[in-house]
Short mmCIF file of C-alpha atoms (C1' of nucleotides) in Angstrom, two decimals:
data_model
loop_
_atom_site.label_atom_id
_atom_site.label_comp_id
_atom_site.label_asym_id
_atom_site.label_seq_id
_atom_site.Cartn_x
_atom_site.Cartn_y
_atom_site.Cartn_z
CA MET A 1 71.42 -68.39 33.25
CA GLY A 2 72.41 -71.74 34.44
CA ARG A 3 70.88 -73.00 31.20
CA HIS A 4 74.01 -74.73 29.94
CA SER A 5 74.56 -77.08 32.82
CA SER A 6 73.79 -79.93 30.53
CA CYS A 7 77.23 -81.54 30.88
CA TYR A 8 76.25 -82.91 34.40
CA MET A 9 72.60 -83.02 33.96
CA GLN A 10 73.09 -85.40 31.13
CA LYS A 11 75.98 -87.27 32.58
CA LEU A 12 78.24 -86.12 29.67
CA ARG A 13 81.97 -86.65 29.72
CA LYS A 14 84.14 -83.89 31.06
CA GLY A 15 87.98 -83.23 31.08
CA LEU A 16 90.64 -84.20 28.73
CA TRP A 17 89.64 -85.40 25.20
CA SER A 18 90.74 -88.85 24.06
CA PRO A 19 92.31 -89.37 20.60
CA GLU A 20 88.99 -91.31 19.71
CA GLU A 21 86.87 -88.40 20.66
CA ASP A 22 89.10 -85.97 18.72
CA GLU A 23 88.91 -88.25 15.72
CA LYS A 24 85.11 -88.41 15.81
CA LEU A 25 84.80 -84.58 16.11
CA LEU A 26 87.20 -83.98 13.42
CA MET A 27 85.73 -86.44 11.02
CA HIS A 28 82.21 -84.98 11.68
CA VAL A 29 83.09 -81.23 11.37
CA THR A 30 85.21 -81.86 8.33
CA LYS A 31 82.59 -83.76 6.63
CA TYR A 32 79.58 -81.91 7.63
CA GLY A 33 80.64 -78.66 9.12
CA HIS A 34 79.66 -77.69 12.70
CA GLY A 35 76.37 -76.22 11.97
CA CYS A 36 74.70 -75.84 15.39
CA TRP A 37 77.06 -76.90 17.99
CA SER A 38 74.67 -78.18 20.38
CA SER A 39 73.54 -80.89 17.91
CA VAL A 40 77.18 -81.91 17.00
CA PRO A 41 77.84 -84.31 19.88
CA LYS A 42 74.73 -86.22 19.09
CA GLN A 43 75.52 -86.47 15.33
CA ALA A 44 79.23 -87.06 15.87
CA GLY A 45 78.49 -89.77 18.61
CA LEU A 46 80.10 -88.00 21.36
CA GLN A 47 79.20 -87.91 25.14
CA ARG A 48 80.01 -84.13 25.31
CA CYS A 49 78.29 -81.05 25.40
CA GLY A 50 78.06 -78.83 22.18
CA LYS A 51 80.05 -76.19 23.94
CA SER A 52 82.80 -78.52 24.80
CA CYS A 53 82.91 -79.68 21.20
CA ARG A 54 83.00 -76.12 19.91
CA LEU A 55 85.95 -75.19 22.24
CA ARG A 56 87.87 -78.40 21.32
CA TRP A 57 87.61 -77.49 17.65
CA ILE A 58 88.42 -73.87 18.07
CA ASN A 59 91.40 -74.47 20.41
CA TYR A 60 92.89 -77.77 19.09
CA LEU A 61 91.27 -79.46 16.06
CA ARG A 62 90.80 -76.54 13.49
CA PRO A 63 93.22 -77.21 10.66
CA ASP A 64 94.24 -73.74 10.32
CA LEU A 65 95.93 -73.69 13.77
CA LYS A 66 99.60 -72.79 13.83
CA ARG A 67 100.77 -74.71 16.96
CA GLY A 68 104.24 -74.52 18.38
CA THR A 69 105.87 -71.75 20.15
CA PHE A 70 105.29 -68.07 19.68
CA SER A 71 107.98 -66.21 17.65
CA PRO A 72 109.46 -63.23 19.11
CA GLU A 73 107.51 -61.07 16.50
CA GLU A 74 104.25 -62.64 17.73
CA GLU A 75 105.08 -62.12 21.28
CA ASN A 76 105.72 -58.34 20.53
CA LEU A 77 102.67 -58.07 18.62
CA ILE A 78 100.66 -59.38 21.53
CA ILE A 79 102.18 -56.91 23.79
CA GLN A 80 101.48 -53.97 21.57
CA LEU A 81 97.86 -55.29 21.04
CA HIS A 82 97.37 -55.78 24.79
CA ALA A 83 98.33 -52.14 25.41
CA VAL A 84 95.58 -51.06 23.03
CA LEU A 85 92.88 -53.66 23.66
CA GLY A 86 93.59 -54.84 27.13
CA ASN A 87 92.29 -58.49 27.96
CA ARG A 88 90.28 -58.81 24.75
CA TRP A 89 91.85 -61.91 23.92
CA SER A 90 89.70 -62.73 21.06
CA GLN A 91 90.35 -59.42 19.28
CA ILE A 92 94.07 -59.85 19.94
CA ALA A 93 93.79 -63.44 18.47
CA ALA A 94 92.06 -62.16 15.50
CA GLN A 95 95.31 -60.28 14.58
CA LEU A 96 97.40 -63.44 14.83
CA PRO A 97 96.34 -66.00 12.20
CA GLY A 98 96.52 -69.46 13.54
CA ARG A 99 96.52 -68.59 17.18
CA THR A 100 93.60 -69.00 19.58
CA ASP A 101 92.49 -66.67 22.29
CA ASN A 102 93.03 -69.20 24.86
CA GLU A 103 96.60 -69.86 23.69
CA ILE A 104 97.31 -66.17 23.83
CA LYS A 105 95.70 -65.72 27.27
CA ASN A 106 97.88 -68.54 28.53
CA LEU A 107 100.74 -67.07 27.12
CA TRP A 108 100.15 -63.67 28.62
CA ASN A 109 99.37 -65.11 32.09
CA SER A 110 102.32 -67.55 32.15
CA CYS A 111 105.21 -65.71 30.21
CA LEU A 112 104.64 -62.25 28.68
CA LYS A 113 103.43 -60.59 32.15
CA LYS A 114 106.59 -61.82 33.69
CA LYS A 115 108.82 -60.66 30.88
CA LEU A 116 107.23 -57.19 30.97
CA ARG A 117 107.83 -57.07 34.74
CA GLN A 118 111.35 -57.87 34.37
CA LYS A 119 111.79 -55.13 31.80
CA GLY A 120 110.29 -52.83 34.57
CA ILE A 121 106.94 -52.58 32.71
CA ASP A 122 103.65 -52.91 34.62
CA PRO A 123 101.70 -55.42 32.48
CA VAL A 124 98.33 -53.90 33.26
CA THR A 125 99.07 -50.28 32.48
CA HIS A 126 101.95 -50.95 30.11
CA LYS A 127 103.84 -48.06 31.90
CA LYS A 128 107.17 -47.97 33.38
CA ILE A 129 107.40 -49.26 36.87
CA PRO A 130 109.28 -46.89 39.19
CA GLU A 131 112.49 -48.34 40.40
CA ALA A 132 111.42 -48.53 44.06
CA GLU A 133 108.39 -50.60 43.11
CA ASN A 134 110.25 -52.53 40.53
CA GLY A 135 113.00 -53.84 42.84
CA GLY A 136 115.37 -54.54 39.99
CA GLU A 137 115.99 -57.83 38.39
CA ASP A 138 113.89 -60.84 38.75
CA ASN A 139 115.94 -63.10 41.28
CA GLY A 140 114.15 -66.37 40.16
CA MET A 141 111.43 -68.61 41.31
CA ARG A 142 111.35 -67.69 44.84
CA LYS A 143 110.54 -64.16 43.85
CA ARG A 144 107.39 -65.24 42.17
CA SER A 145 105.31 -65.40 45.37
CA GLN A 146 106.36 -62.01 46.38
CA GLU A 147 105.70 -60.70 43.03
CA LYS A 148 102.31 -62.51 43.03
CA ALA A 149 101.44 -60.87 46.49
CA ALA A 150 102.44 -57.41 45.26
CA GLU A 151 100.28 -57.75 42.29
CA ASP A 152 97.39 -58.98 44.30
CA SER A 153 97.73 -56.10 46.78
CA SER A 154 97.97 -53.67 43.86
CA LEU A 155 94.95 -54.98 42.39
CA MET A 156 93.46 -54.78 45.71
CA MET A 157 94.27 -51.15 46.11
CA LYS A 158 93.15 -50.50 42.71
CA SER A 159 89.69 -51.92 43.48
CA GLU A 160 89.55 -50.31 46.87
CA SER A 161 90.18 -46.78 45.35
CA SER A 162 87.77 -47.34 42.54
CA LYS A 163 85.16 -48.37 44.99
CA SER A 164 84.75 -45.01 46.25
CA ASP A 165 85.56 -42.87 43.15
CA ASP A 166 84.38 -44.92 40.37
CA ALA A 167 81.70 -47.10 41.77
CA GLU A 168 79.08 -45.72 39.47
CA GLN A 169 81.39 -45.65 36.42
CA ASN A 170 82.31 -49.24 37.09
CA ARG A 171 78.74 -50.41 37.46
CA THR A 172 78.14 -49.46 33.78
CA SER A 173 81.57 -49.61 32.19
CA SER A 174 82.68 -52.95 33.61
CA LYS A 175 79.55 -54.46 32.35
CA ASN A 176 79.83 -53.03 28.70
CA LEU A 177 83.68 -53.52 28.46
CA HIS A 178 83.82 -57.07 29.79
CA GLN A 179 86.75 -55.77 31.45
CA ASN A 180 88.20 -55.66 34.95
CA SER A 181 91.51 -54.32 36.01
CA ASP A 182 92.60 -53.88 32.58
CA PHE A 183 90.18 -51.24 31.92
CA MET A 184 92.72 -48.66 31.09
CA GLY A 185 94.35 -50.78 28.58
CA GLY A 186 91.41 -50.34 26.30
CA PHE A 187 91.99 -46.84 25.48
CA PRO A 188 93.66 -45.57 22.25
CA ILE A 189 95.93 -43.41 24.26
CA GLN A 190 97.79 -46.71 25.30
CA MET A 191 98.76 -47.00 21.61
CA MET A 192 100.14 -43.43 21.64
CA MET A 193 102.16 -44.19 24.67
CA THR A 194 103.82 -46.90 22.87
CA TYR A 195 104.44 -44.92 19.67
CA PRO A 196 104.29 -41.27 20.70
CA SER A 197 106.19 -39.78 17.78
CA SER A 198 106.97 -42.20 14.99
CA HIS A 199 105.12 -43.84 12.16
CA SER A 200 107.83 -46.29 11.41
CA ASN A 201 107.20 -48.36 14.51
CA TYR A 202 103.60 -48.66 13.84
CA ALA A 203 104.26 -49.68 10.31
CA ASN A 204 106.54 -52.42 11.45
CA TRP A 205 104.11 -53.55 13.97
CA ASN A 206 101.45 -53.55 11.40
CA SER A 207 103.49 -55.57 8.86
CA GLN A 208 104.33 -58.05 11.45
CA SER A 209 100.90 -59.35 11.41
CA SER A 210 100.89 -61.61 8.64
CA GLY A 211 97.60 -61.40 6.64
CA ARG A 212 95.32 -58.69 7.44
CA PRO A 213 96.78 -55.64 9.01
CA PHE A 214 95.26 -53.96 12.15
CA HIS A 215 94.25 -50.40 11.99
CA MET A 216 94.19 -48.84 15.33
CA ASN A 217 91.36 -46.29 14.61
CA THR A 218 89.18 -48.32 12.31
CA GLU A 219 89.12 -51.26 14.49
CA PHE A 220 89.11 -49.76 17.91
CA PRO A 221 85.61 -50.43 19.27
CA PHE A 222 84.27 -47.00 19.50
CA ASN A 223 80.89 -48.44 20.57
CA THR A 224 82.69 -49.48 23.78
CA THR A 225 84.20 -46.21 24.59
CA SER A 226 81.01 -44.36 23.73
CA SER A 227 79.24 -46.56 26.22
CA LEU A 228 81.33 -44.98 28.81
CA LEU A 229 80.56 -41.32 27.99
CA THR A 230 77.40 -40.98 30.02
CA THR A 231 79.31 -42.00 33.14
CA THR A 232 82.42 -39.85 32.71
CA THR A 233 80.92 -36.41 32.75
CA ALA A 234 81.64 -35.97 36.51
CA THR A 235 85.34 -36.52 35.73
CA ALA A 236 85.40 -34.06 33.12
CA THR A 237 84.20 -31.31 35.47
CA THR A 238 87.37 -31.79 37.54
CA THR A 239 89.55 -30.77 34.66
CA ASN A 240 89.95 -27.36 32.93
CA PHE A 241 91.98 -28.71 30.22
CA LEU A 242 90.64 -28.78 26.63
CA PRO A 243 91.89 -30.63 23.57
CA PRO A 244 92.79 -28.85 20.37
CA THR A 245 89.60 -27.63 18.46
CA ASP A 246 89.74 -30.46 16.07
CA SER A 247 89.74 -33.99 17.10
CA SER A 248 92.75 -34.90 15.09
CA PHE A 249 94.88 -35.49 18.19
CA LEU A 250 92.83 -38.71 18.75
CA TYR A 251 94.29 -40.02 15.49
CA LYS A 252 97.81 -38.97 15.49
CA ASN A 253 100.01 -41.39 13.96
CA SER A 254 97.49 -43.79 13.49
CA PHE A 255 97.47 -43.77 9.83
CA SER A 256 100.28 -44.57 7.46
CA SER A 257 100.34 -42.57 4.24
CA SER A 258 98.95 -45.42 2.27
CA ASP A 259 95.84 -45.40 4.50
CA SER A 260 93.90 -42.96 2.48
CA PRO A 261 90.16 -42.87 3.19
CA GLU A 262 89.62 -44.51 -0.24
CA ASN A 263 91.94 -47.40 0.47
CA ILE A 264 90.28 -47.98 3.72
CA SER A 265 86.73 -47.61 2.72
CA ASN A 266 87.29 -49.98 -0.31
CA THR A 267 88.46 -52.64 1.87
CA THR A 268 86.58 -55.49 3.41
CA PRO A 269 84.82 -54.18 6.77
CA PRO A 270 87.22 -54.74 9.37
CA TYR A 271 86.66 -57.47 11.98
CA GLY A 272 84.59 -56.15 14.93
CA PHE A 273 82.39 -53.83 12.69
CA ASN A 274 79.09 -55.41 12.24
CA SER A 275 76.81 -52.70 11.98
CA SER A 276 76.23 -49.81 9.70
CA THR A 277 76.75 -47.29 12.77
CA GLU A 278 80.20 -48.72 13.32
CA LEU A 279 80.98 -48.40 9.62
CA SER A 280 79.77 -44.76 9.54
CA ARG A 281 82.19 -44.15 12.41
CA LEU A 282 84.89 -45.60 10.46
CA SER A 283 84.26 -43.36 7.56
CA ASP A 284 84.22 -40.31 10.06
CA THR A 285 87.67 -41.63 11.26
CA CYS A 286 88.98 -41.68 7.56
CA LYS A 287 88.08 -38.11 7.19
CA VAL A 288 90.16 -37.08 10.22
CA GLY A 289 92.93 -39.14 8.83
CA GLU A 290 92.70 -37.21 5.59
CA TYR A 291 92.76 -33.97 7.37
CA LYS A 292 95.90 -34.83 9.14
CA ILE A 293 97.79 -35.92 6.03
CA GLN A 294 96.80 -32.77 4.17
CA MET A 295 98.35 -30.38 6.84
CA SER A 296 101.32 -28.26 6.01
CA THR A 297 104.57 -28.42 7.81
CA GLU A 298 103.93 -25.51 9.82
CA GLU A 299 100.51 -26.56 10.84
CA GLU A 300 101.91 -29.85 11.64
CA GLU A 301 104.43 -28.33 14.10
CA GLU A 302 101.70 -26.14 15.85
CA GLU A 303 99.46 -29.17 15.86
CA SER A 304 102.26 -31.35 17.19
CA SER A 305 102.98 -29.21 20.19
CA LYS A 306 99.38 -28.92 20.81
CA TRP A 307 99.14 -32.64 20.59
CA ASP A 308 101.96 -33.09 23.01
CA ASP A 309 100.25 -31.14 25.57
CA CYS A 310 97.18 -33.26 25.08
CA TYR A 311 99.24 -36.38 24.89
CA HIS A 312 100.74 -35.82 28.40
CA HIS A 313 97.30 -34.65 29.66
CA TYR A 314 95.43 -37.66 28.53
CA LEU A 315 98.17 -40.02 29.04
CA TYR A 316 97.24 -39.69 32.75
CA ASN A 317 93.71 -38.70 32.54
CA PRO A 318 92.22 -41.04 29.87
CA ILE A 319 88.82 -40.61 31.29
CA SER A 320 88.79 -36.88 30.56
CA LEU A 321 89.62 -37.52 26.99
CA LEU A 322 86.36 -39.34 26.56
CA ALA A 323 84.57 -36.69 28.36
CA SER A 324 85.91 -33.74 26.33
CA SER A 325 83.60 -31.92 24.23
CA GLU A 326 85.30 -32.67 20.95
CA PHE A 327 85.09 -36.33 21.69
CA PHE A 328 81.22 -35.77 22.26
CA ALA A 329 81.02 -33.73 18.97
CA MET A 330 82.81 -36.49 17.10
CA LYS A 331 80.21 -39.14 17.99
"C1'" DA B 1 115.05 -91.01 45.03
"C1'" DA B 2 111.37 -88.43 46.97
"C1'" DC B 3 109.23 -84.48 47.91
"C1'" DT B 4 107.65 -79.84 46.91
"C1'" DG B 5 106.51 -75.97 44.41
"C1'" DA B 6 106.37 -73.88 39.93
"C1'" DT B 7 104.96 -73.87 35.37
"C1'" DG B 8 102.17 -74.38 31.09
"C1'" DC B 9 98.33 -75.90 28.87
"C1'" DA B 10 93.63 -77.67 28.21
"C1'" DA B 11 89.22 -77.47 29.56
"C1'" DC B 12 85.67 -75.63 32.33
"C1'" DC B 13 82.43 -72.20 34.33
"C1'" DG B 14 79.67 -68.20 34.52
"C1'" DC B 15 78.46 -64.59 32.14
"C1'" DT B 16 77.08 -61.50 28.12
"C1'" DT B 17 75.97 -60.85 23.46
"C1'" DT B 18 73.81 -62.32 19.36
"C1'" DT B 19 70.53 -64.69 16.69
"C1'" DC B 20 66.35 -67.01 16.00
"C1'" DT B 21 61.43 -67.72 16.57
"C1'" DT C 1 59.08 -57.10 20.88
"C1'" DA C 2 60.15 -60.71 24.24
"C1'" DG C 3 61.97 -64.71 25.36
"C1'" DA C 4 64.77 -68.87 24.47
"C1'" DA C 5 68.70 -70.85 22.44
"C1'" DA C 6 73.11 -70.73 20.68
"C1'" DA C 7 77.60 -68.56 20.34
"C1'" DG C 8 81.16 -66.14 22.08
"C1'" DC C 9 84.16 -64.29 25.64
"C1'" DG C 10 87.35 -63.93 29.70
"C1'" DG C 11 88.56 -65.60 34.13
"C1'" DT C 12 89.63 -69.71 36.62
"C1'" DT C 13 90.96 -74.44 37.56
"C1'" DG C 14 92.86 -78.95 37.36
"C1'" DC C 15 96.44 -81.72 36.11
"C1'" DA C 16 100.57 -83.26 33.99
"C1'" DT C 17 105.25 -82.18 33.89
"C1'" DC C 18 109.42 -79.81 35.09
"C1'" DA C 19 112.93 -78.09 38.16
"C1'" DG C 20 115.08 -77.42 42.56
"C1'" DT C 21 116.03 -79.12 47.17
#
DNA sequence: AACTGATGCAACCGCTTTTCT
DNA sequence: TAGAAAAGCGGTTGCATCAGT
């Protein structure tokens, strides 16, 4: 740690980039590629650290950047993705070609959070805020400080309660998840909340992301959730609810009919999967998807009611989902 | 016109993860 | 396999600009 304090150790420039610096970096990277970032500033004749150059390239100079304001479709997509992925900005950005994680993060913090609150939706949990807490319409700027205070206090309350109940969990999970208060946002159940009973919305959402479509199940980082499993056993003992005997409820509505296992397995490995373990999980997921598709109408109905129970249960107890025996069996 | 607070964006910081030797 | 270096990530900060008083 503390290894990259090169900027001030070497009296390197900080702060805003000048057009000259931009030009130097742009010329160098387009001509030679970036290679090892730490050597770029020297080769390009810049008084910056490699990290700063990398950031400047990624966030500003890259030729494939879109720039300009976000379209309503993009904003919607970000909201949907945030409900699933939480504050994993880089993963969200991967679904929006030409947009950077920094840009999306800024948009979220400055604009989308506010919009959601105005609609009575908690930007952290993506659940409806009860009227009493919501306080109706946003009355303008003066309300902002009150909102902020409320947000801060709710975060404080959250952290207070988690201190006692989840201290051990947090020690492990926050480390693995790279997450803080948005921890809940990382569960697939969030996606189910958004589209509890319809394929069509998911399909729309899917098609909105120009380029590569996002597959909820195949791209959800199971390694992340699995890392939690060892810490959730205690929570599991507090519930006597068990999910259906198959694990299909985990995947309901997550595959369109065209997402046959063949289709998926023949495509390029999705982003976020960089190991054979993850890919084998992907193929497991495909099998479950296949099972769902092949069910008869009666079976579907029965399954659907079972699933509804699960849905409501796990909606409010996502931790117990992870701790369920079926979830373990699936791994 | 001057002041003040809000806003948006770019960049930095500290940390984790991945890659290399 | 361990340690170092590089890359990547998310939270935070600083600052220019805007809007209201």
